[in-house]
Short mmCIF file of C-alpha atoms and ligand atoms in Angstrom, two decimals:
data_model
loop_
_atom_site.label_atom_id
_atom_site.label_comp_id
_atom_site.label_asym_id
_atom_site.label_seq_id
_atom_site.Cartn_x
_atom_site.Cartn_y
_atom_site.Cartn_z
CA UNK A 1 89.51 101.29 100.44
CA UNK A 2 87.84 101.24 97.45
CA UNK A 3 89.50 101.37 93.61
CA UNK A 4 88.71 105.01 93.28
CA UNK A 5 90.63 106.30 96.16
CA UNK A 6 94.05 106.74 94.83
CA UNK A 7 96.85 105.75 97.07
CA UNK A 8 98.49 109.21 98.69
CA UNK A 9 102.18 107.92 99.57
CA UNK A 10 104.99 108.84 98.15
CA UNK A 11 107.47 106.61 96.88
CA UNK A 12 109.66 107.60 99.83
CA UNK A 13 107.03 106.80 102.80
CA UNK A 14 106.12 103.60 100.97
CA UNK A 15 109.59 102.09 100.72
CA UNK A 16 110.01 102.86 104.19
CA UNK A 17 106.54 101.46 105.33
CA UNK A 18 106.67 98.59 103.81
CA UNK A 19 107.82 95.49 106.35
CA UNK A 20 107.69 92.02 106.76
CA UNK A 21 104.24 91.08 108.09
CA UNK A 22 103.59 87.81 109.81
CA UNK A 23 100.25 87.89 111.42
CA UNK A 24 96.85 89.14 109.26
CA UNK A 25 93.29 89.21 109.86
CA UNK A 26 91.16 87.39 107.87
CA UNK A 27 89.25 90.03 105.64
CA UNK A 28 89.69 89.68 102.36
CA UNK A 29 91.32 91.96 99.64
CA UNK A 30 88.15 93.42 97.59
CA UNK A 31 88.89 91.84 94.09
CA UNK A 32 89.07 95.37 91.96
CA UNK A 33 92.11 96.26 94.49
CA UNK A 34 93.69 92.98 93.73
CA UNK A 35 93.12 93.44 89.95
CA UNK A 36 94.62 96.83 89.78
CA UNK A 37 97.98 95.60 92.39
CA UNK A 38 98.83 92.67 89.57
CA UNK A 39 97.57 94.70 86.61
CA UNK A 40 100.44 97.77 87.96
CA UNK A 41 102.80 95.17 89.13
CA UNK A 42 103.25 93.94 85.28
CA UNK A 43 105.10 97.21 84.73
CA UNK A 44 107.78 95.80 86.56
CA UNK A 45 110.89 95.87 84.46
CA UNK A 46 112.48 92.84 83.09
CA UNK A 47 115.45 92.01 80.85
CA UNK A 48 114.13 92.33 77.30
CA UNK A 49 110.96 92.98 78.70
CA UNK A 50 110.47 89.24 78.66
CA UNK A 51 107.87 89.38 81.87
CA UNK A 52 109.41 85.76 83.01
CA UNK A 53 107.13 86.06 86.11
CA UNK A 54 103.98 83.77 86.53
CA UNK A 55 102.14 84.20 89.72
CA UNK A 56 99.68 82.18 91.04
CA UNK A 57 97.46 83.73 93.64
CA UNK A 58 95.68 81.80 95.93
CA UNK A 59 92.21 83.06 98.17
CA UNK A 60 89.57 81.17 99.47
CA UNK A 61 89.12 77.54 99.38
CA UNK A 62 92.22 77.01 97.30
CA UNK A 63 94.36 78.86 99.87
CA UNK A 64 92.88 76.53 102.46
CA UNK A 65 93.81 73.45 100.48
CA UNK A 66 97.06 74.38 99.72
CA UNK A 67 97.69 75.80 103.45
CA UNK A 68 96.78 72.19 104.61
CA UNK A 69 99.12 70.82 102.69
CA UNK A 70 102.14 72.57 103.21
CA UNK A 71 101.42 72.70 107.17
CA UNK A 72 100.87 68.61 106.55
CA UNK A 73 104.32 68.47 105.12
CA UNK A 74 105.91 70.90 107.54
CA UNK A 75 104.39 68.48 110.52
CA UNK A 76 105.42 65.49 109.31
CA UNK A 77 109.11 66.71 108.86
CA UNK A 78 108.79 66.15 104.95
CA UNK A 79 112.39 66.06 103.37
CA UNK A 80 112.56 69.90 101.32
CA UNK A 81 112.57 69.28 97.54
CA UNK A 82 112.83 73.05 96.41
CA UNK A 83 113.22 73.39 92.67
CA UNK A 84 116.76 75.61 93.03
CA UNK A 85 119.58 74.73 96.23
CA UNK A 86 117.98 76.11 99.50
CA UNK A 87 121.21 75.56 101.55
CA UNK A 88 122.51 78.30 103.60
CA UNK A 89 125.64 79.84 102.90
CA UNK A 90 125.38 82.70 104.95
CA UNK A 91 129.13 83.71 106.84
CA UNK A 92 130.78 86.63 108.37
CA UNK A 93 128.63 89.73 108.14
CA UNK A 94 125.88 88.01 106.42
CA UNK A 95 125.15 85.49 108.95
CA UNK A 96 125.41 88.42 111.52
CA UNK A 97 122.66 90.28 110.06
CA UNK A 98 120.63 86.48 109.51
CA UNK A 99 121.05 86.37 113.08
CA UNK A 100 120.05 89.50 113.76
CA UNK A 101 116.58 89.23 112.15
CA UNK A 102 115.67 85.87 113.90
CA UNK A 103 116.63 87.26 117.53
CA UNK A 104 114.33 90.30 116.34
CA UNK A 105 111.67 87.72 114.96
CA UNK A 106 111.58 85.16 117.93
CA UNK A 107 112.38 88.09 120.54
CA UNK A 108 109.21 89.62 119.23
CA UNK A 109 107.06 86.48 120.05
CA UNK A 110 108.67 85.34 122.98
CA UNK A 111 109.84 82.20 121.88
CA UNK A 112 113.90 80.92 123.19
CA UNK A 113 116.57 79.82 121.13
CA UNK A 114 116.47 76.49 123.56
CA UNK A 115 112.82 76.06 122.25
CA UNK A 116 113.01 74.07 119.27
CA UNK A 117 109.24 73.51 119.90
CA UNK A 118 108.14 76.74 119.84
CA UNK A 119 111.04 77.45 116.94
CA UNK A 120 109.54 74.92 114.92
CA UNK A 121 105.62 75.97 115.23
CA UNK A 122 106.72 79.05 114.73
CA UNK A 123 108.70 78.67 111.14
CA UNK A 124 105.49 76.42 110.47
CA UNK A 125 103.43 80.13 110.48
CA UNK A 126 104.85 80.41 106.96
CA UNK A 127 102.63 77.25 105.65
CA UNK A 128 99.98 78.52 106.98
CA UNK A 129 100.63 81.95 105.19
CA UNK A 130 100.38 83.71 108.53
CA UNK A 131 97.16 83.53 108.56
CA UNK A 132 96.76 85.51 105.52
CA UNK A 133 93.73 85.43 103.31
CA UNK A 134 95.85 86.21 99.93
CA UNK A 135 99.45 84.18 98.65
CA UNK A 136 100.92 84.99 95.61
CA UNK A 137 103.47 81.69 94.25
CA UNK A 138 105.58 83.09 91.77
CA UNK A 139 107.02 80.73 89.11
CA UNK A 140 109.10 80.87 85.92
CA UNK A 141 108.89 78.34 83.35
CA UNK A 142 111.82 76.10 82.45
CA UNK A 143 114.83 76.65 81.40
CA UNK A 144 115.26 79.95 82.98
CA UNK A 145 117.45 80.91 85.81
CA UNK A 146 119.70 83.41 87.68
CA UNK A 147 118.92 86.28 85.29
CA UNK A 148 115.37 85.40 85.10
CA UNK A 149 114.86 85.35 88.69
CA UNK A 150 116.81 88.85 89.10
CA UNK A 151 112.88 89.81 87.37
CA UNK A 152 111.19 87.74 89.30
CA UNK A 153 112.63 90.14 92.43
CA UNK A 154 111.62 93.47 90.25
CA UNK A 155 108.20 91.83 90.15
CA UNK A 156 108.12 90.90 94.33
CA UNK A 157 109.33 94.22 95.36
CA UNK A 158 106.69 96.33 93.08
CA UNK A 159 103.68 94.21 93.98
CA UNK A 160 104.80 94.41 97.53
CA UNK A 161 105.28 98.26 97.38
CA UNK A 162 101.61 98.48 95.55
CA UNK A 163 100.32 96.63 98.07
CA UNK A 164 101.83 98.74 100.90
CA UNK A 165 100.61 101.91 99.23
CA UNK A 166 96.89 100.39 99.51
CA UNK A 167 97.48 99.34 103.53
CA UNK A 168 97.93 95.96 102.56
CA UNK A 169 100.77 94.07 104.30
CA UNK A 170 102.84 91.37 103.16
CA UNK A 171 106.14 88.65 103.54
CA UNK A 172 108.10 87.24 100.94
CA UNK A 173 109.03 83.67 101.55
CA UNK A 174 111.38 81.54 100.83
CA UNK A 175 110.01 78.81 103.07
CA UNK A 176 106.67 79.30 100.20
CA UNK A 177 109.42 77.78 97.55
CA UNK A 178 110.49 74.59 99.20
CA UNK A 179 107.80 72.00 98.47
CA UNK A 180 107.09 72.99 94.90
CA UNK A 181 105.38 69.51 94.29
CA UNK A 182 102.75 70.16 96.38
CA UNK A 183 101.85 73.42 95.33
CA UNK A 184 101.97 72.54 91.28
CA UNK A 185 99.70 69.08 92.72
CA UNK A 186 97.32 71.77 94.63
CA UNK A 187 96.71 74.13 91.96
CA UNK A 188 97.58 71.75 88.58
CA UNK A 189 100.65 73.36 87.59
CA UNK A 190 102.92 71.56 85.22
CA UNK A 191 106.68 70.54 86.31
CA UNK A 192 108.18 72.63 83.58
CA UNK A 193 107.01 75.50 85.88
CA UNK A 194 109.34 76.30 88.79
CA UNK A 195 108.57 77.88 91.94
CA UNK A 196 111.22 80.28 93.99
CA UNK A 197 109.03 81.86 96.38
CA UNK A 198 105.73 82.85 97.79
CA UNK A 199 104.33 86.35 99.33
CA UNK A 200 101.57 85.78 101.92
CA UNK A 201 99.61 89.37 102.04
CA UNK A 202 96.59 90.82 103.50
CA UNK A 203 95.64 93.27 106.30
CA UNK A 204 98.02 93.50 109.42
CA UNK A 205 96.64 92.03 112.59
CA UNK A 206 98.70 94.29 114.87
CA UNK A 207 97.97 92.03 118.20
CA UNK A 208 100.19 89.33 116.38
CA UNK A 209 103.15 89.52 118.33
CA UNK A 210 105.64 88.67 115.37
CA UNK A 211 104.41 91.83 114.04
CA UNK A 212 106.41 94.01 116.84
CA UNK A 213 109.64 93.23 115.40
CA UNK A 214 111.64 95.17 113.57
CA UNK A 215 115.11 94.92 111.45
CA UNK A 216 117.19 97.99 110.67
CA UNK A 217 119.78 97.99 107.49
CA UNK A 218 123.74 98.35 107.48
CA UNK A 219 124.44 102.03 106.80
CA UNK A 220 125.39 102.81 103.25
CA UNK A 221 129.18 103.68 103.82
CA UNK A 222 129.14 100.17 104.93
CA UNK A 223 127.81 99.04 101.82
CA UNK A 224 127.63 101.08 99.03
CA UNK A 225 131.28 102.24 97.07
CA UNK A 226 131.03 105.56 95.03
CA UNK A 227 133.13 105.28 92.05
CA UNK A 228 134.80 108.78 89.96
C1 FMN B 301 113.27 86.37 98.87
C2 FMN B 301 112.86 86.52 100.31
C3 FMN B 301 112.56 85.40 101.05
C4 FMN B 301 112.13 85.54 102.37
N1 FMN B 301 111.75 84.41 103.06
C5 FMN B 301 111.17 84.54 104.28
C6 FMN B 301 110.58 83.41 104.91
O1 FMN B 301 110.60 82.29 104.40
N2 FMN B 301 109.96 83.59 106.10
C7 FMN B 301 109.89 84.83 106.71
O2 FMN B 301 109.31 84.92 107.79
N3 FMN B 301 110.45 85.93 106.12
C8 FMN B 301 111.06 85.81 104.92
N4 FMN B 301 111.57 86.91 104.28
C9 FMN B 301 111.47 88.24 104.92
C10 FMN B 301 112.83 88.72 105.39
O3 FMN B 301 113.17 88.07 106.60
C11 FMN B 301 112.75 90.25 105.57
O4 FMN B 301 112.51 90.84 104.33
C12 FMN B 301 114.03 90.83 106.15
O5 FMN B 301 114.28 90.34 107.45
C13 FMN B 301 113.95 92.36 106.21
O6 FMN B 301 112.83 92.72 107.01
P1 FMN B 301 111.65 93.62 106.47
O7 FMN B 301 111.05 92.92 105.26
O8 FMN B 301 110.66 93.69 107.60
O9 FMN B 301 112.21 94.95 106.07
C14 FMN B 301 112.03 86.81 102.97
C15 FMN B 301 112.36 87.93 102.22
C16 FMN B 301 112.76 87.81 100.90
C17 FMN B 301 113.08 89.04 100.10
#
């Protein structure tokens, strides 16, 4: 698609389009459509308008440095040093629904709950960005926090929708966040700066069969409370 042709969606049909990606092919996103995704994304809103967000995107040889790296430390078994707690506290209803979207993951590529093999190159996938030809680490300098990093997910979920609009695909991931060392070593990045996540994005490759599955969302009487 080229810069001129507008995107046609409407908000609606993007929201709903958008998905979890985890298999891409290796074209590349033109660099005037990347421009124009970050350049939009910075309207994302922010408390104060203080834009905490620094993303680093990563394409070519840099992503293939990086990707060696983290797959490296993912083979190895490298102890997780994550710059915020990455422990799971997930119970009742919220580890149903965690559950839920790792039957639907691994049920989609065929791998067993009793194959911690295939479980384990298959969480690997996310240092190797899927395969993607585009990540975007997104950092926040020191000493900011919780609040902050409410923008930081503003920021995630416009540049995702962007990309969406455009028929580029993406994940957030939290398994992007959880060697931070390596990524500031890879890309020179000072410790001040502090990573919480990555988005791997690119075109779909629909053959990938991670790409099949699909997560639904509690209804909103379930959820939401309507107050008078
Ligand atoms: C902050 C965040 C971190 C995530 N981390 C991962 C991850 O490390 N690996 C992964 O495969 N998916 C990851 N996901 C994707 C979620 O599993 C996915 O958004 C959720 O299951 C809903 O599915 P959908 O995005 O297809 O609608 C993450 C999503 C968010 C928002």
């Amino acid at each position: 698609m080229s810069i001129s042709e507008r995107p046609s969606m409407s908000v609606d049909e993007v929201i709903r389009r958008r998905r979890s990606v985890r298999g891409f092919l290796p074209r590349e996103v033109p660099d005037p459509i990347l421009r124009e995704v970050f350049a939009l994304a910075q309207w994302a809103p922010s408390n104060c308008n203080v834009q905490p967000w620094v993303p680093h995107v990563v394409s070519g040889e840099t992503l293939t440095h990086v990707r060696d790296a983290l797959v490296a430390a993912g083979m190895r078994d490298e102890p997780i040093k994550p710059d915020w707690p990455a422990d799971g506290k997930f119970s009742g209803v919220y580890r149903e629904r965690q559950v839920g979207a790792a039957q639907a993951l691994y049920g989609a590529m065929g791998v067993a709950r009793s194959d911690s093999v295939g479980r384990k190159l298959a969480y690997i996938r996310n240092h190797a960005f899927f395969d993607a030809p585009h990540a975007v680490f997104i950092f926040m300098p020191e000493p900011f926090d919780t609040r902050e990093a409410v923008d930081l997910g503003m920021y995630a979920q416009t540049l995702m929708l962007l990309l969406t609009a455009r028929g580029i695909a993406s994940c957030a991931q939290g398994a992007l966040g959880l060697f931070p060392d390596i990524v500031r070593a890879e890309l020179g990045i000072p410790a001040t700066q502090k990573l919480l996540f990555g988005i791997s994005f690119g075109y779909e490759d629909s053959d990938v069969k991670a790409n099949a599955a699909r997560v639904d969302r509690a209804p909103i009487d379930d959820v939401v409370r309507f107050h008078r």
